[in-house]
Amino acid sequence: MRETITIDEQMLSQFLTVMMDQNPLHHQEQPVVPGNLLTLLVEQRYQGYFECPLKSISITFVHPTFLGDTLVFVLSPTRFSISTKNFVLIAKGELYA
């Protein structure tokens, strides 16, 4: 499964509000996207595509991503990666169903 998602202001704002996130890195002029938002997006894509819940996710963050970045999510039943459209690796990990 491969999907491209742009992290827009509404998506980030809703996540920060629900999570009551006060981290200054996530609220600056060019905010860093929270890792938990990326993890949530992986989980949502997995459950939507493979139609089963995850028991756990193991994730390694390699580079930060910022508001407005377009990300490419690639998922298999057991692994995933998140990269920019220019092939910069943001995160990778394993999935356990």
PDB file of N, CA and C in Angstrom:
ATOM      1  N   MET A   1       0.842  -1.168   0.000  1.00  0.00           N
ATOM      2  CA  MET A   1       0.000   0.000   0.000  1.00  0.00           C
ATOM      3  C   MET A   1       0.891   1.235   0.000  1.00  0.00           C
ATOM      4  N   ARG A   2       0.546   2.180  -0.845  1.00  0.00           N
ATOM      5  CA  ARG A   2       1.306   3.434  -0.941  1.00  0.00           C
ATOM      6  C   ARG A   2       0.300   4.584  -0.999  1.00  0.00           C
ATOM      7  N   GLU A   3       0.517   5.600  -0.159  1.00  0.00           N
ATOM      8  CA  GLU A   3      -0.388   6.754  -0.133  1.00  0.00           C
ATOM      9  C   GLU A   3       0.413   8.023   0.144  1.00  0.00           C
ATOM     10  N   THR A   4       0.039   9.088  -0.534  1.00  0.00           N
ATOM     11  CA  THR A   4       0.676  10.388  -0.344  1.00  0.00           C
ATOM     12  C   THR A   4      -0.271  11.288   0.443  1.00  0.00           C
ATOM     13  N   ILE A   5       0.262  11.935   1.476  1.00  0.00           N
ATOM     14  CA  ILE A   5      -0.530  12.817   2.343  1.00  0.00           C
ATOM     15  C   ILE A   5       0.247  14.100   2.573  1.00  0.00           C
ATOM     16  N   THR A   6      -0.432  15.230   2.453  1.00  0.00           N
ATOM     17  CA  THR A   6       0.158  16.520   2.810  1.00  0.00           C
ATOM     18  C   THR A   6      -0.327  16.905   4.199  1.00  0.00           C
ATOM     19  N   ILE A   7       0.607  17.227   5.068  1.00  0.00           N
ATOM     20  CA  ILE A   7       0.263  17.646   6.435  1.00  0.00           C
ATOM     21  C   ILE A   7      -0.173  19.104   6.366  1.00  0.00           C
ATOM     22  N   ASP A   8      -1.480  19.326   6.471  1.00  0.00           N
ATOM     23  CA  ASP A   8      -1.996  20.693   6.357  1.00  0.00           C
ATOM     24  C   ASP A   8      -2.290  21.280   7.736  1.00  0.00           C
ATOM     25  N   GLU A   9      -2.595  22.566   7.740  1.00  0.00           N
ATOM     26  CA  GLU A   9      -2.796  23.292   8.999  1.00  0.00           C
ATOM     27  C   GLU A   9      -3.975  22.736   9.798  1.00  0.00           C
ATOM     28  N   GLN A  10      -5.052  22.371   9.115  1.00  0.00           N
ATOM     29  CA  GLN A  10      -6.228  21.847   9.816  1.00  0.00           C
ATOM     30  C   GLN A  10      -5.909  20.517  10.502  1.00  0.00           C
ATOM     31  N   MET A  11      -5.226  19.633   9.804  1.00  0.00           N
ATOM     32  CA  MET A  11      -4.855  18.330  10.372  1.00  0.00           C
ATOM     33  C   MET A  11      -3.981  18.514  11.608  1.00  0.00           C
ATOM     34  N   LEU A  12      -2.973  19.371  11.493  1.00  0.00           N
ATOM     35  CA  LEU A  12      -2.070  19.607  12.614  1.00  0.00           C
ATOM     36  C   LEU A  12      -2.796  20.273  13.776  1.00  0.00           C
ATOM     37  N   SER A  13      -3.596  21.284  13.491  1.00  0.00           N
ATOM     38  CA  SER A  13      -4.313  22.014  14.538  1.00  0.00           C
ATOM     39  C   SER A  13      -5.276  21.100  15.300  1.00  0.00           C
ATOM     40  N   GLN A  14      -6.022  20.271  14.586  1.00  0.00           N
ATOM     41  CA  GLN A  14      -6.949  19.347  15.247  1.00  0.00           C
ATOM     42  C   GLN A  14      -6.209  18.378  16.149  1.00  0.00           C
ATOM     43  N   PHE A  15      -5.091  17.843  15.672  1.00  0.00           N
ATOM     44  CA  PHE A  15      -4.316  16.903  16.470  1.00  0.00           C
ATOM     45  C   PHE A  15      -3.789  17.584  17.732  1.00  0.00           C
ATOM     46  N   LEU A  16      -3.220  18.772  17.586  1.00  0.00           N
ATOM     47  CA  LEU A  16      -2.658  19.483  18.742  1.00  0.00           C
ATOM     48  C   LEU A  16      -3.731  19.811  19.768  1.00  0.00           C
ATOM     49  N   THR A  17      -4.921  20.171  19.299  1.00  0.00           N
ATOM     50  CA  THR A  17      -6.026  20.491  20.205  1.00  0.00           C
ATOM     51  C   THR A  17      -6.491  19.257  20.965  1.00  0.00           C
ATOM     52  N   VAL A  18      -6.745  18.173  20.257  1.00  0.00           N
ATOM     53  CA  VAL A  18      -7.222  16.939  20.892  1.00  0.00           C
ATOM     54  C   VAL A  18      -6.204  16.402  21.886  1.00  0.00           C
ATOM     55  N   MET A  19      -4.937  16.466  21.521  1.00  0.00           N
ATOM     56  CA  MET A  19      -3.880  15.934  22.384  1.00  0.00           C
ATOM     57  C   MET A  19      -3.448  16.929  23.471  1.00  0.00           C
ATOM     58  N   MET A  20      -3.980  18.156  23.424  1.00  0.00           N
ATOM     59  CA  MET A  20      -3.603  19.216  24.358  1.00  0.00           C
ATOM     60  C   MET A  20      -2.088  19.417  24.356  1.00  0.00           C
ATOM     61  N   ASP A  21      -1.514  19.362  23.171  1.00  0.00           N
ATOM     62  CA  ASP A  21      -0.070  19.461  22.968  1.00  0.00           C
ATOM     63  C   ASP A  21       0.386  20.905  23.168  1.00  0.00           C
ATOM     64  N   GLN A  22       1.331  21.114  24.060  1.00  0.00           N
ATOM     65  CA  GLN A  22       1.873  22.447  24.334  1.00  0.00           C
ATOM     66  C   GLN A  22       3.352  22.573  23.959  1.00  0.00           C
ATOM     67  N   ASN A  23       3.898  21.556  23.297  1.00  0.00           N
ATOM     68  CA  ASN A  23       5.308  21.570  22.918  1.00  0.00           C
ATOM     69  C   ASN A  23       5.563  22.752  21.977  1.00  0.00           C
ATOM     70  N   PRO A  24       6.469  23.662  22.332  1.00  0.00           N
ATOM     71  CA  PRO A  24       6.733  24.838  21.498  1.00  0.00           C
ATOM     72  C   PRO A  24       7.183  24.484  20.073  1.00  0.00           C
ATOM     73  N   LEU A  25       7.837  23.356  19.885  1.00  0.00           N
ATOM     74  CA  LEU A  25       8.259  22.947  18.535  1.00  0.00           C
ATOM     75  C   LEU A  25       7.070  22.735  17.596  1.00  0.00           C
ATOM     76  N   HIS A  26       5.927  22.382  18.178  1.00  0.00           N
ATOM     77  CA  HIS A  26       4.733  22.105  17.382  1.00  0.00           C
ATOM     78  C   HIS A  26       3.860  23.345  17.184  1.00  0.00           C
ATOM     79  N   HIS A  27       4.276  24.483  17.770  1.00  0.00           N
ATOM     80  CA  HIS A  27       3.477  25.714  17.703  1.00  0.00           C
ATOM     81  C   HIS A  27       4.252  26.895  17.130  1.00  0.00           C
ATOM     82  N   GLN A  28       5.459  26.681  16.658  1.00  0.00           N
ATOM     83  CA  GLN A  28       6.257  27.785  16.120  1.00  0.00           C
ATOM     84  C   GLN A  28       5.791  28.145  14.704  1.00  0.00           C
ATOM     85  N   GLU A  29       6.425  29.158  14.120  1.00  0.00           N
ATOM     86  CA  GLU A  29       6.022  29.639  12.790  1.00  0.00           C
ATOM     87  C   GLU A  29       6.073  28.527  11.744  1.00  0.00           C
ATOM     88  N   GLN A  30       7.113  27.717  11.761  1.00  0.00           N
ATOM     89  CA  GLN A  30       7.228  26.542  10.874  1.00  0.00           C
ATOM     90  C   GLN A  30       7.236  25.310  11.784  1.00  0.00           C
ATOM     91  N   PRO A  31       6.036  24.843  12.205  1.00  0.00           N
ATOM     92  CA  PRO A  31       5.970  23.798  13.222  1.00  0.00           C
ATOM     93  C   PRO A  31       6.475  22.440  12.747  1.00  0.00           C
ATOM     94  N   VAL A  32       7.122  21.750  13.683  1.00  0.00           N
ATOM     95  CA  VAL A  32       7.510  20.359  13.487  1.00  0.00           C
ATOM     96  C   VAL A  32       6.262  19.511  13.720  1.00  0.00           C
ATOM     97  N   VAL A  33       6.020  18.556  12.842  1.00  0.00           N
ATOM     98  CA  VAL A  33       4.870  17.660  12.982  1.00  0.00           C
ATOM     99  C   VAL A  33       5.176  16.659  14.100  1.00  0.00           C
ATOM    100  N   PRO A  34       4.256  16.488  15.057  1.00  0.00           N
ATOM    101  CA  PRO A  34       4.495  15.540  16.142  1.00  0.00           C
ATOM    102  C   PRO A  34       4.639  14.106  15.622  1.00  0.00           C
ATOM    103  N   GLY A  35       5.557  13.380  16.207  1.00  0.00           N
ATOM    104  CA  GLY A  35       5.732  11.979  15.846  1.00  0.00           C
ATOM    105  C   GLY A  35       4.478  11.162  16.097  1.00  0.00           C
ATOM    106  N   ASN A  36       3.735  11.519  17.140  1.00  0.00           N
ATOM    107  CA  ASN A  36       2.499  10.785  17.436  1.00  0.00           C
ATOM    108  C   ASN A  36       1.455  10.961  16.330  1.00  0.00           C
ATOM    109  N   LEU A  37       1.456  12.111  15.651  1.00  0.00           N
ATOM    110  CA  LEU A  37       0.543  12.296  14.523  1.00  0.00           C
ATOM    111  C   LEU A  37       0.932  11.362  13.385  1.00  0.00           C
ATOM    112  N   LEU A  38       2.219  11.240  13.111  1.00  0.00           N
ATOM    113  CA  LEU A  38       2.671  10.330  12.055  1.00  0.00           C
ATOM    114  C   LEU A  38       2.326   8.885  12.406  1.00  0.00           C
ATOM    115  N   THR A  39       2.502   8.514  13.668  1.00  0.00           N
ATOM    116  CA  THR A  39       2.165   7.163  14.109  1.00  0.00           C
ATOM    117  C   THR A  39       0.668   6.904  13.943  1.00  0.00           C
ATOM    118  N   LEU A  40      -0.155   7.874  14.294  1.00  0.00           N
ATOM    119  CA  LEU A  40      -1.603   7.754  14.117  1.00  0.00           C
ATOM    120  C   LEU A  40      -1.959   7.573  12.646  1.00  0.00           C
ATOM    121  N   LEU A  41      -1.316   8.320  11.762  1.00  0.00           N
ATOM    122  CA  LEU A  41      -1.586   8.200  10.334  1.00  0.00           C
ATOM    123  C   LEU A  41      -1.200   6.815   9.809  1.00  0.00           C
ATOM    124  N   VAL A  42      -0.102   6.259  10.305  1.00  0.00           N
ATOM    125  CA  VAL A  42       0.285   4.895   9.925  1.00  0.00           C
ATOM    126  C   VAL A  42      -0.799   3.918  10.369  1.00  0.00           C
ATOM    127  N   GLU A  43      -1.231   4.035  11.621  1.00  0.00           N
ATOM    128  CA  GLU A  43      -2.247   3.126  12.153  1.00  0.00           C
ATOM    129  C   GLU A  43      -3.550   3.221  11.359  1.00  0.00           C
ATOM    130  N   GLN A  44      -3.994   4.429  11.062  1.00  0.00           N
ATOM    131  CA  GLN A  44      -5.231   4.613  10.309  1.00  0.00           C
ATOM    132  C   GLN A  44      -5.129   3.991   8.917  1.00  0.00           C
ATOM    133  N   ARG A  45      -4.005   4.194   8.245  1.00  0.00           N
ATOM    134  CA  ARG A  45      -3.819   3.633   6.909  1.00  0.00           C
ATOM    135  C   ARG A  45      -3.791   2.106   6.952  1.00  0.00           C
ATOM    136  N   TYR A  46      -3.096   1.564   7.942  1.00  0.00           N
ATOM    137  CA  TYR A  46      -3.000   0.112   8.080  1.00  0.00           C
ATOM    138  C   TYR A  46      -4.386  -0.498   8.284  1.00  0.00           C
ATOM    139  N   GLN A  47      -5.125   0.048   9.238  1.00  0.00           N
ATOM    140  CA  GLN A  47      -6.438  -0.512   9.534  1.00  0.00           C
ATOM    141  C   GLN A  47      -7.399  -0.352   8.359  1.00  0.00           C
ATOM    142  N   GLY A  48      -7.301   0.752   7.633  1.00  0.00           N
ATOM    143  CA  GLY A  48      -8.159   0.963   6.479  1.00  0.00           C
ATOM    144  C   GLY A  48      -7.828   0.054   5.318  1.00  0.00           C
ATOM    145  N   TYR A  49      -6.551  -0.208   5.104  1.00  0.00           N
ATOM    146  CA  TYR A  49      -6.127  -0.997   3.949  1.00  0.00           C
ATOM    147  C   TYR A  49      -6.157  -2.498   4.230  1.00  0.00           C
ATOM    148  N   PHE A  50      -5.614  -2.906   5.374  1.00  0.00           N
ATOM    149  CA  PHE A  50      -5.531  -4.330   5.689  1.00  0.00           C
ATOM    150  C   PHE A  50      -6.742  -4.819   6.489  1.00  0.00           C
ATOM    151  N   GLU A  51      -7.593  -3.903   6.921  1.00  0.00           N
ATOM    152  CA  GLU A  51      -8.849  -4.204   7.616  1.00  0.00           C
ATOM    153  C   GLU A  51      -8.671  -5.079   8.850  1.00  0.00           C
ATOM    154  N   CYS A  52      -7.629  -4.788   9.618  1.00  0.00           N
ATOM    155  CA  CYS A  52      -7.468  -5.441  10.909  1.00  0.00           C
ATOM    156  C   CYS A  52      -6.726  -4.486  11.843  1.00  0.00           C
ATOM    157  N   PRO A  53      -7.001  -4.594  13.142  1.00  0.00           N
ATOM    158  CA  PRO A  53      -6.345  -3.693  14.092  1.00  0.00           C
ATOM    159  C   PRO A  53      -4.887  -4.095  14.330  1.00  0.00           C
ATOM    160  N   LEU A  54      -4.109  -3.127  14.738  1.00  0.00           N
ATOM    161  CA  LEU A  54      -2.714  -3.363  15.102  1.00  0.00           C
ATOM    162  C   LEU A  54      -2.606  -3.609  16.602  1.00  0.00           C
ATOM    163  N   LYS A  55      -1.716  -4.507  16.987  1.00  0.00           N
ATOM    164  CA  LYS A  55      -1.419  -4.702  18.406  1.00  0.00           C
ATOM    165  C   LYS A  55      -0.364  -3.718  18.858  1.00  0.00           C
ATOM    166  N   SER A  56       0.637  -3.473  17.979  1.00  0.00           N
ATOM    167  CA  SER A  56       1.681  -2.509  18.329  1.00  0.00           C
ATOM    168  C   SER A  56       2.421  -2.040  17.082  1.00  0.00           C
ATOM    169  N   ILE A  57       3.105  -0.918  17.261  1.00  0.00           N
ATOM    170  CA  ILE A  57       3.925  -0.318  16.209  1.00  0.00           C
ATOM    171  C   ILE A  57       5.289  -0.019  16.816  1.00  0.00           C
ATOM    172  N   SER A  58       6.333  -0.391  16.107  1.00  0.00           N
ATOM    173  CA  SER A  58       7.691  -0.006  16.476  1.00  0.00           C
ATOM    174  C   SER A  58       8.147   1.008  15.429  1.00  0.00           C
ATOM    175  N   ILE A  59       8.540   2.205  15.876  1.00  0.00           N
ATOM    176  CA  ILE A  59       8.864   3.273  14.929  1.00  0.00           C
ATOM    177  C   ILE A  59      10.201   3.914  15.283  1.00  0.00           C
ATOM    178  N   THR A  60      10.975   4.212  14.248  1.00  0.00           N
ATOM    179  CA  THR A  60      12.233   4.940  14.391  1.00  0.00           C
ATOM    180  C   THR A  60      12.130   6.199  13.548  1.00  0.00           C
ATOM    181  N   PHE A  61      12.315   7.350  14.188  1.00  0.00           N
ATOM    182  CA  PHE A  61      12.273   8.626  13.473  1.00  0.00           C
ATOM    183  C   PHE A  61      13.683   8.974  13.008  1.00  0.00           C
ATOM    184  N   VAL A  62      13.801   9.348  11.739  1.00  0.00           N
ATOM    185  CA  VAL A  62      15.103   9.618  11.136  1.00  0.00           C
ATOM    186  C   VAL A  62      15.303  11.117  10.905  1.00  0.00           C
ATOM    187  N   HIS A  63      14.273  11.800  10.406  1.00  0.00           N
ATOM    188  CA  HIS A  63      14.311  13.242  10.146  1.00  0.00           C
ATOM    189  C   HIS A  63      12.988  13.864  10.575  1.00  0.00           C
ATOM    190  N   PRO A  64      13.014  15.123  10.968  1.00  0.00           N
ATOM    191  CA  PRO A  64      11.746  15.801  11.276  1.00  0.00           C
ATOM    192  C   PRO A  64      10.976  16.120   9.993  1.00  0.00           C
ATOM    193  N   THR A  65       9.689  16.311  10.152  1.00  0.00           N
ATOM    194  CA  THR A  65       8.860  16.771   9.043  1.00  0.00           C
ATOM    195  C   THR A  65       8.088  17.993   9.534  1.00  0.00           C
ATOM    196  N   PHE A  66       7.680  18.841   8.601  1.00  0.00           N
ATOM    197  CA  PHE A  66       7.115  20.141   8.949  1.00  0.00           C
ATOM    198  C   PHE A  66       5.749  20.346   8.302  1.00  0.00           C
ATOM    199  N   LEU A  67       4.999  21.265   8.869  1.00  0.00           N
ATOM    200  CA  LEU A  67       3.708  21.643   8.313  1.00  0.00           C
ATOM    201  C   LEU A  67       3.865  21.937   6.823  1.00  0.00           C
ATOM    202  N   GLY A  68       2.985  21.366   6.017  1.00  0.00           N
ATOM    203  CA  GLY A  68       3.010  21.586   4.579  1.00  0.00           C
ATOM    204  C   GLY A  68       3.787  20.546   3.802  1.00  0.00           C
ATOM    205  N   ASP A  69       4.558  19.703   4.501  1.00  0.00           N
ATOM    206  CA  ASP A  69       5.305  18.648   3.807  1.00  0.00           C
ATOM    207  C   ASP A  69       4.349  17.612   3.221  1.00  0.00           C
ATOM    208  N   THR A  70       4.690  17.120   2.055  1.00  0.00           N
ATOM    209  CA  THR A  70       3.962  16.021   1.435  1.00  0.00           C
ATOM    210  C   THR A  70       4.746  14.749   1.691  1.00  0.00           C
ATOM    211  N   LEU A  71       4.080  13.793   2.317  1.00  0.00           N
ATOM    212  CA  LEU A  71       4.735  12.559   2.749  1.00  0.00           C
ATOM    213  C   LEU A  71       4.187  11.359   1.988  1.00  0.00           C
ATOM    214  N   VAL A  72       5.064  10.394   1.767  1.00  0.00           N
ATOM    215  CA  VAL A  72       4.688   9.147   1.107  1.00  0.00           C
ATOM    216  C   VAL A  72       4.737   8.036   2.153  1.00  0.00           C
ATOM    217  N   PHE A  73       3.582   7.423   2.397  1.00  0.00           N
ATOM    218  CA  PHE A  73       3.460   6.310   3.334  1.00  0.00           C
ATOM    219  C   PHE A  73       3.458   5.015   2.520  1.00  0.00           C
ATOM    220  N   VAL A  74       4.379   4.114   2.843  1.00  0.00           N
ATOM    221  CA  VAL A  74       4.432   2.805   2.198  1.00  0.00           C
ATOM    222  C   VAL A  74       4.278   1.759   3.298  1.00  0.00           C
ATOM    223  N   LEU A  75       3.228   0.936   3.192  1.00  0.00           N
ATOM    224  CA  LEU A  75       2.948  -0.071   4.217  1.00  0.00           C
ATOM    225  C   LEU A  75       2.827  -1.448   3.600  1.00  0.00           C
ATOM    226  N   SER A  76       3.400  -2.434   4.297  1.00  0.00           N
ATOM    227  CA  SER A  76       3.169  -3.839   4.008  1.00  0.00           C
ATOM    228  C   SER A  76       2.494  -4.400   5.263  1.00  0.00           C
ATOM    229  N   PRO A  77       2.146  -5.663   5.281  1.00  0.00           N
ATOM    230  CA  PRO A  77       1.530  -6.204   6.504  1.00  0.00           C
ATOM    231  C   PRO A  77       2.430  -6.146   7.743  1.00  0.00           C
ATOM    232  N   THR A  78       3.760  -6.040   7.547  1.00  0.00           N
ATOM    233  CA  THR A  78       4.663  -6.088   8.708  1.00  0.00           C
ATOM    234  C   THR A  78       5.616  -4.910   8.831  1.00  0.00           C
ATOM    235  N   ARG A  79       5.722  -4.070   7.802  1.00  0.00           N
ATOM    236  CA  ARG A  79       6.684  -2.957   7.833  1.00  0.00           C
ATOM    237  C   ARG A  79       6.075  -1.706   7.194  1.00  0.00           C
ATOM    238  N   PHE A  80       6.704  -0.568   7.505  1.00  0.00           N
ATOM    239  CA  PHE A  80       6.275   0.674   6.868  1.00  0.00           C
ATOM    240  C   PHE A  80       7.436   1.647   6.777  1.00  0.00           C
ATOM    241  N   SER A  81       7.271   2.619   5.906  1.00  0.00           N
ATOM    242  CA  SER A  81       8.208   3.744   5.838  1.00  0.00           C
ATOM    243  C   SER A  81       7.414   4.999   5.515  1.00  0.00           C
ATOM    244  N   ILE A  82       7.944   6.119   5.967  1.00  0.00           N
ATOM    245  CA  ILE A  82       7.395   7.438   5.647  1.00  0.00           C
ATOM    246  C   ILE A  82       8.554   8.243   5.088  1.00  0.00           C
ATOM    247  N   SER A  83       8.385   8.789   3.909  1.00  0.00           N
ATOM    248  CA  SER A  83       9.433   9.609   3.302  1.00  0.00           C
ATOM    249  C   SER A  83       8.802  10.822   2.642  1.00  0.00           C
ATOM    250  N   THR A  84       9.640  11.791   2.305  1.00  0.00           N
ATOM    251  CA  THR A  84       9.144  12.941   1.546  1.00  0.00           C
ATOM    252  C   THR A  84       9.019  12.519   0.092  1.00  0.00           C
ATOM    253  N   LYS A  85       8.352  13.341  -0.695  1.00  0.00           N
ATOM    254  CA  LYS A  85       8.218  13.028  -2.119  1.00  0.00           C
ATOM    255  C   LYS A  85       9.576  13.080  -2.821  1.00  0.00           C
ATOM    256  N   ASN A  86      10.593  13.665  -2.149  1.00  0.00           N
ATOM    257  CA  ASN A  86      11.963  13.698  -2.679  1.00  0.00           C
ATOM    258  C   ASN A  86      12.814  12.559  -2.112  1.00  0.00           C
ATOM    259  N   PHE A  87      12.154  11.564  -1.519  1.00  0.00           N
ATOM    260  CA  PHE A  87      12.797  10.343  -1.028  1.00  0.00           C
ATOM    261  C   PHE A  87      13.678  10.534   0.206  1.00  0.00           C
ATOM    262  N   VAL A  88      13.414  11.559   1.013  1.00  0.00           N
ATOM    263  CA  VAL A  88      14.098  11.709   2.298  1.00  0.00           C
ATOM    264  C   VAL A  88      13.316  10.887   3.322  1.00  0.00           C
ATOM    265  N   LEU A  89      13.979   9.927   3.953  1.00  0.00           N
ATOM    266  CA  LEU A  89      13.325   9.068   4.923  1.00  0.00           C
ATOM    267  C   LEU A  89      13.001   9.849   6.205  1.00  0.00           C
ATOM    268  N   ILE A  90      11.751   9.830   6.603  1.00  0.00           N
ATOM    269  CA  ILE A  90      11.283  10.495   7.817  1.00  0.00           C
ATOM    270  C   ILE A  90      11.213   9.501   8.975  1.00  0.00           C
ATOM    271  N   ALA A  91      10.616   8.335   8.715  1.00  0.00           N
ATOM    272  CA  ALA A  91      10.462   7.318   9.746  1.00  0.00           C
ATOM    273  C   ALA A  91      10.286   5.951   9.090  1.00  0.00           C
ATOM    274  N   LYS A  92      10.576   4.920   9.869  1.00  0.00           N
ATOM    275  CA  LYS A  92      10.374   3.549   9.404  1.00  0.00           C
ATOM    276  C   LYS A  92      10.069   2.696  10.611  1.00  0.00           C
ATOM    277  N   GLY A  93       9.521   1.524  10.358  1.00  0.00           N
ATOM    278  CA  GLY A  93       9.227   0.683  11.496  1.00  0.00           C
ATOM    279  C   GLY A  93       8.581  -0.628  11.138  1.00  0.00           C
ATOM    280  N   GLU A  94       8.158  -1.325  12.195  1.00  0.00           N
ATOM    281  CA  GLU A  94       7.516  -2.623  12.058  1.00  0.00           C
ATOM    282  C   GLU A  94       6.114  -2.556  12.650  1.00  0.00           C
ATOM    283  N   LEU A  95       5.243  -3.394  12.091  1.00  0.00           N
ATOM    284  CA  LEU A  95       3.840  -3.433  12.481  1.00  0.00           C
ATOM    285  C   LEU A  95       3.505  -4.828  12.970  1.00  0.00           C
ATOM    286  N   TYR A  96       2.750  -4.894  14.062  1.00  0.00           N
ATOM    287  CA  TYR A  96       2.380  -6.175  14.651  1.00  0.00           C
ATOM    288  C   TYR A  96       0.869  -6.237  14.797  1.00  0.00           C
ATOM    289  N   ALA A  97       0.267  -7.169  14.069  1.00  0.00           N
ATOM    290  CA  ALA A  97      -1.201  -7.307  14.095  1.00  0.00           C
ATOM    291  C   ALA A  97      -1.616  -8.429  15.022  1.00  0.00           C
TER     292      ALA A  97
END
